[in-house]
Short mmCIF file of C-alpha atoms in Angstrom, two decimals:
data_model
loop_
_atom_site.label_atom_id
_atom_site.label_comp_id
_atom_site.label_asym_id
_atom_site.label_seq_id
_atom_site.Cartn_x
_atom_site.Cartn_y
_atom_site.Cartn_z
CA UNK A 849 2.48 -4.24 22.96
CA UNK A 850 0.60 -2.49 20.35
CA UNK A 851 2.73 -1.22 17.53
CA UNK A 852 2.53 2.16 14.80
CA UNK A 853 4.55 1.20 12.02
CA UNK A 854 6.25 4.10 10.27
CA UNK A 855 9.46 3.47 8.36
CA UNK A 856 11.21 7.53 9.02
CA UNK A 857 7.92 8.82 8.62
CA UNK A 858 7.31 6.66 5.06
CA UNK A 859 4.26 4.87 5.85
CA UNK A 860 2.36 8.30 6.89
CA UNK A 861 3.67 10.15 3.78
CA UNK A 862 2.53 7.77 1.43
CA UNK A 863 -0.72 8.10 2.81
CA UNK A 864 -1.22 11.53 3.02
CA UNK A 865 -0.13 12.32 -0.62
CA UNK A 866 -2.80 9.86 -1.84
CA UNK A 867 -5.44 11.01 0.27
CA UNK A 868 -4.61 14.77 -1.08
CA UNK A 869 -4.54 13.39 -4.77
CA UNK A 870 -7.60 12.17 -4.02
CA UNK A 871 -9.21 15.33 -2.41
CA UNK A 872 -7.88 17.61 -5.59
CA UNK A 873 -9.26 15.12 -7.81
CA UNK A 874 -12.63 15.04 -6.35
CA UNK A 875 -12.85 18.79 -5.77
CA UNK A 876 -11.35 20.23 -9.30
CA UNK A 877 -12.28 17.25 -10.99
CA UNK A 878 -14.89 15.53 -9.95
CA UNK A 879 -13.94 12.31 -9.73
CA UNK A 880 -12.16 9.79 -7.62
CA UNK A 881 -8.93 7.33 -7.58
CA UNK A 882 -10.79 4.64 -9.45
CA UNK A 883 -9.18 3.97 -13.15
CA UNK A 884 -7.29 7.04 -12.56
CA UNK A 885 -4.35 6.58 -14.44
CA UNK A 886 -1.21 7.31 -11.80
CA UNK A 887 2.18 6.99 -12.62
CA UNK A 888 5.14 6.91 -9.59
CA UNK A 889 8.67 8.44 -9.64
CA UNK A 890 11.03 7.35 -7.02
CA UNK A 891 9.31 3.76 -7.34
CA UNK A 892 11.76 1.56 -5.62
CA UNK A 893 11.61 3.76 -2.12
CA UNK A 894 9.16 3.07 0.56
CA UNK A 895 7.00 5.85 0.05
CA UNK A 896 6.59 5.06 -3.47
CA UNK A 897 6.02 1.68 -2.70
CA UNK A 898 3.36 2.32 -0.35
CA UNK A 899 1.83 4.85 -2.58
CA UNK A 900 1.64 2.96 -5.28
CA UNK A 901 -0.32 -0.01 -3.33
CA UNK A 902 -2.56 2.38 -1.38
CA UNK A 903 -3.30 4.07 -4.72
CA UNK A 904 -4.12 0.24 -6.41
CA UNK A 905 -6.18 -0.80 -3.66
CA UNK A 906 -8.26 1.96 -4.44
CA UNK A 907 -9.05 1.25 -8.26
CA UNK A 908 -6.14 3.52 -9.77
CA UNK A 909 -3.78 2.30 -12.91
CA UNK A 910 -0.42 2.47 -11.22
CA UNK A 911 2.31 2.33 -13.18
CA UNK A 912 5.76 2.23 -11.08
CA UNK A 913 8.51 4.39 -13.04
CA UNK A 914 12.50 2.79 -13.23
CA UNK A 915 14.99 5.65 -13.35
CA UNK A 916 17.76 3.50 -13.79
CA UNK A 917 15.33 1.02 -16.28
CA UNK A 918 12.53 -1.55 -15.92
CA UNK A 919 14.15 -4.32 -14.00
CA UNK A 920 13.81 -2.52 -10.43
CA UNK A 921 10.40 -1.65 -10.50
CA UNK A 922 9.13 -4.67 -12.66
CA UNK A 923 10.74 -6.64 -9.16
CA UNK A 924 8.75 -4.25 -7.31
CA UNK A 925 5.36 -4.41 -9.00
CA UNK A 926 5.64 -8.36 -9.11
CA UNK A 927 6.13 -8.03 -4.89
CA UNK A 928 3.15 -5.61 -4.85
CA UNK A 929 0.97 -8.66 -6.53
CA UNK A 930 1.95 -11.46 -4.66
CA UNK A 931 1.91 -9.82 -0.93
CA UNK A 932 -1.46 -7.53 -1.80
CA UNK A 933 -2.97 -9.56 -4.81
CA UNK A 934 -3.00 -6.12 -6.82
CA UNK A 935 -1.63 -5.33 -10.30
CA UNK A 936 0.45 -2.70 -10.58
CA UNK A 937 2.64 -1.79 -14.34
CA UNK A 938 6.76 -1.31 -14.66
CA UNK A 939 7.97 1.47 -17.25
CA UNK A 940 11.27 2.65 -18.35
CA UNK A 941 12.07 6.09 -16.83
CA UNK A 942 16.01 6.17 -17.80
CA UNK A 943 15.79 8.70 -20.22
CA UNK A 944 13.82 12.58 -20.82
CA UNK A 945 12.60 11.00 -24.25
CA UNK A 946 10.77 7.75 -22.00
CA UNK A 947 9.62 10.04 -18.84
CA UNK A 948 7.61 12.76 -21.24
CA UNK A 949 6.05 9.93 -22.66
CA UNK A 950 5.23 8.72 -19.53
CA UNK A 951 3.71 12.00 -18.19
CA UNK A 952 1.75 12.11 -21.12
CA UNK A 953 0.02 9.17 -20.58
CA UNK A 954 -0.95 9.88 -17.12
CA UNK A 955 -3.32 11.77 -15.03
CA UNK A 956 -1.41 11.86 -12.04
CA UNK A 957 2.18 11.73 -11.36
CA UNK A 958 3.54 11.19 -7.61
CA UNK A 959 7.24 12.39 -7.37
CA UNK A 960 8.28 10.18 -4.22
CA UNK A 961 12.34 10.13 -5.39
CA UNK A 962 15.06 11.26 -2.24
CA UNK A 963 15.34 14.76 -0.93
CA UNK A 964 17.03 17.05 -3.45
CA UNK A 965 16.30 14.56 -7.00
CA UNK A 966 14.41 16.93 -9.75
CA UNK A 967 12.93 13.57 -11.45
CA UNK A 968 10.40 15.36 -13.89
CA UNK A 969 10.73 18.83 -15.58
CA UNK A 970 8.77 21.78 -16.24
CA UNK A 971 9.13 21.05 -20.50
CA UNK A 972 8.33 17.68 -19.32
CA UNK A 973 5.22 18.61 -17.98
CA UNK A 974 3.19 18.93 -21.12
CA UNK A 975 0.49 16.18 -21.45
CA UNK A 976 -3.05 18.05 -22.28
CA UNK A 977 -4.58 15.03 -19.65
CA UNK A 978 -2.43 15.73 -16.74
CA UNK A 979 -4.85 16.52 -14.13
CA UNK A 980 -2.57 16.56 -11.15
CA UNK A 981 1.58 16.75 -9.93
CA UNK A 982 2.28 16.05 -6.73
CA UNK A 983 5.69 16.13 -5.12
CA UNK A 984 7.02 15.08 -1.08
CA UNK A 985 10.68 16.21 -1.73
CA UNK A 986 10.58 19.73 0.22
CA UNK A 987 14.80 20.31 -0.65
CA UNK A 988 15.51 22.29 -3.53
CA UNK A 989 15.75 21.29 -6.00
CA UNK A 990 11.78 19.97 -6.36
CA UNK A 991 10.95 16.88 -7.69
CA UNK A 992 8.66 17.66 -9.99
CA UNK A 993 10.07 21.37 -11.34
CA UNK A 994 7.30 24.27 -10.68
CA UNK A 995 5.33 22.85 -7.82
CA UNK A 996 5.72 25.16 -5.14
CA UNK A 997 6.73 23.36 -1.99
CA UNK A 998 3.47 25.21 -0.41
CA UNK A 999 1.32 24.33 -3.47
CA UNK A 1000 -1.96 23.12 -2.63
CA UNK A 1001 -3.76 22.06 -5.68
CA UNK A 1002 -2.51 25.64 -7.08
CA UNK A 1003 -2.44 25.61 -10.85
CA UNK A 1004 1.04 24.84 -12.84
CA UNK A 1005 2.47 27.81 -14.68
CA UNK A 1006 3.40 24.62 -17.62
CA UNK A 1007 0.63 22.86 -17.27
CA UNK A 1008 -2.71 22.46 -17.50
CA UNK A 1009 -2.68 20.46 -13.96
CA UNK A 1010 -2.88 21.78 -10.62
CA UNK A 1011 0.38 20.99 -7.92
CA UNK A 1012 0.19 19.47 -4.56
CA UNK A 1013 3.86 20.16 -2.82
CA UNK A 1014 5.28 18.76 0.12
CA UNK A 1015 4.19 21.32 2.72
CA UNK A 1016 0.84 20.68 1.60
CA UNK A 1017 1.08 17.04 2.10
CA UNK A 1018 3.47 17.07 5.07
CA UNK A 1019 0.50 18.66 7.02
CA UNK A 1020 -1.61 16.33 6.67
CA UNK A 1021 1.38 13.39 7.54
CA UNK A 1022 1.90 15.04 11.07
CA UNK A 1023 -1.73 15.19 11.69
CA UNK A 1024 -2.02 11.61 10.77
CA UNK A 1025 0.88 10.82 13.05
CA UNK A 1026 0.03 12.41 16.19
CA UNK A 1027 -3.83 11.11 15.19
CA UNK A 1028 -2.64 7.35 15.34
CA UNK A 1029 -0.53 7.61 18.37
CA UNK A 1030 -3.16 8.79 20.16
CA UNK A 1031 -5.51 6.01 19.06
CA UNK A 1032 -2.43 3.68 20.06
CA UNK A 1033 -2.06 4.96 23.61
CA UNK A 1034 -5.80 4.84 24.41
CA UNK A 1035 -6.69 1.96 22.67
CA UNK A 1036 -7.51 -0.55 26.03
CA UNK A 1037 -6.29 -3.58 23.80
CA UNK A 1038 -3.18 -4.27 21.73
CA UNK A 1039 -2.99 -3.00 18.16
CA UNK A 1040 -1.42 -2.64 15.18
CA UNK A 1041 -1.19 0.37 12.84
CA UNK A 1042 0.26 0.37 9.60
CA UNK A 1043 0.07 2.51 5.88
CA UNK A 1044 -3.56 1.23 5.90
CA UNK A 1045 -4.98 2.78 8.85
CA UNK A 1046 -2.40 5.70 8.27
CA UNK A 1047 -4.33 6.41 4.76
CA UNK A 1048 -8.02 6.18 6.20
CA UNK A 1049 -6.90 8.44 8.63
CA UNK A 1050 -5.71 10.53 5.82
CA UNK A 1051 -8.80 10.83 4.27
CA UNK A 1052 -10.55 12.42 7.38
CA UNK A 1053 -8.31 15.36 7.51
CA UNK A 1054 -6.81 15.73 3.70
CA UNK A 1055 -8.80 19.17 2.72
#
């Protein structure tokens, strides 16, 4: 029996919000994931989990954000190195004070928190290197405040960096679903699909 997994649509998020990262950052910037400095909100879920690895594999500095403090997320990041032998950091998120600091130090931030969760704000939204915000919660309010659910790689009215929302990356998610079912029910042999093939998939179609 070959098998697709897909935690509720997690695995195929993951990987189409890094493969649109990567396309803005290739196409505005001119440059690629490698020693991009990335930092995740909504760590401990599984799409921030799986973002944060796909985004590692491919050279990035990932550094997994603790809303509720470091002990979560340093858990997490140690689980990230022993199952995929990548390094991933932990940082303090619990207060406004720690996440601007935060924001400021990276050149991508991922907003993968639960439906609904603002976890960064427009006056938080200030670093001068902040190249890119991208954001998968499509229920008001948005997870990272002023990227248009529809934004696709549209410039921030606060920042300097462009915003990918979650309609933009949600297109490319259903594309790579129906995409790797297909390859599933023609495939002549059994296989197995998981966040890995999901995100080279990704890459093909993210535009």
């Amino acid at each position: 029996v070959s098998v697709f997994a897909d935690p509720a649509g997690s695995f195929t998020t993951a990987a189409a919000m890094v493969a649109k990262v990567e396309k803005a950052l290739e196409k505005k910037f001119e440059r690629g994931l490698r020693d991009t400095r990335i930092a995740v909100f909504g760590a401990t879920g599984v799409v921030g989990f799986c973002t944060a690895v796909i985004a590692a594999k491919e050279g990035a500095r990932v550094t997994l954000v603790g809303h509720d403090g470091i002990e979560r997320v340093e858990q997490i990041a140690a689980e990230i190195k022993s199952r995929f032998k990548i390094d991933v950091d932990a940082a303090d998120g619990s207060s406004d004070a720690r996440k601007t600091k935060l924001v400021e130090a990276s050149e991508v931030i991922l907003a993968c928190a639960k439906a609904g969760v603002q976890v960064v704000s427009k006056a938080q939204l200030k670093g001068d290197g902040l190249l890119i915000a991208a954001d998968v919660n499509a229920v008001p309010p948005a997870g990272i405040e002023g990227v248009a659910v529809n934004a696709n790689s549209d410039p921030l009215e606060a920042a300097k960096a462009v915003g990918i929302g979650p309609l933009a990356i949600g297109n490319v998610k259903y594309k790579v679903e129906f995409g790797l079912f297909k390859r599933m029910i023609e495939s002549e042999k059994t296989i197995t699909l998981d966040f890995q093939e999901a995100f080279s998939l990704a890459r093909e179609i993210a535009k």
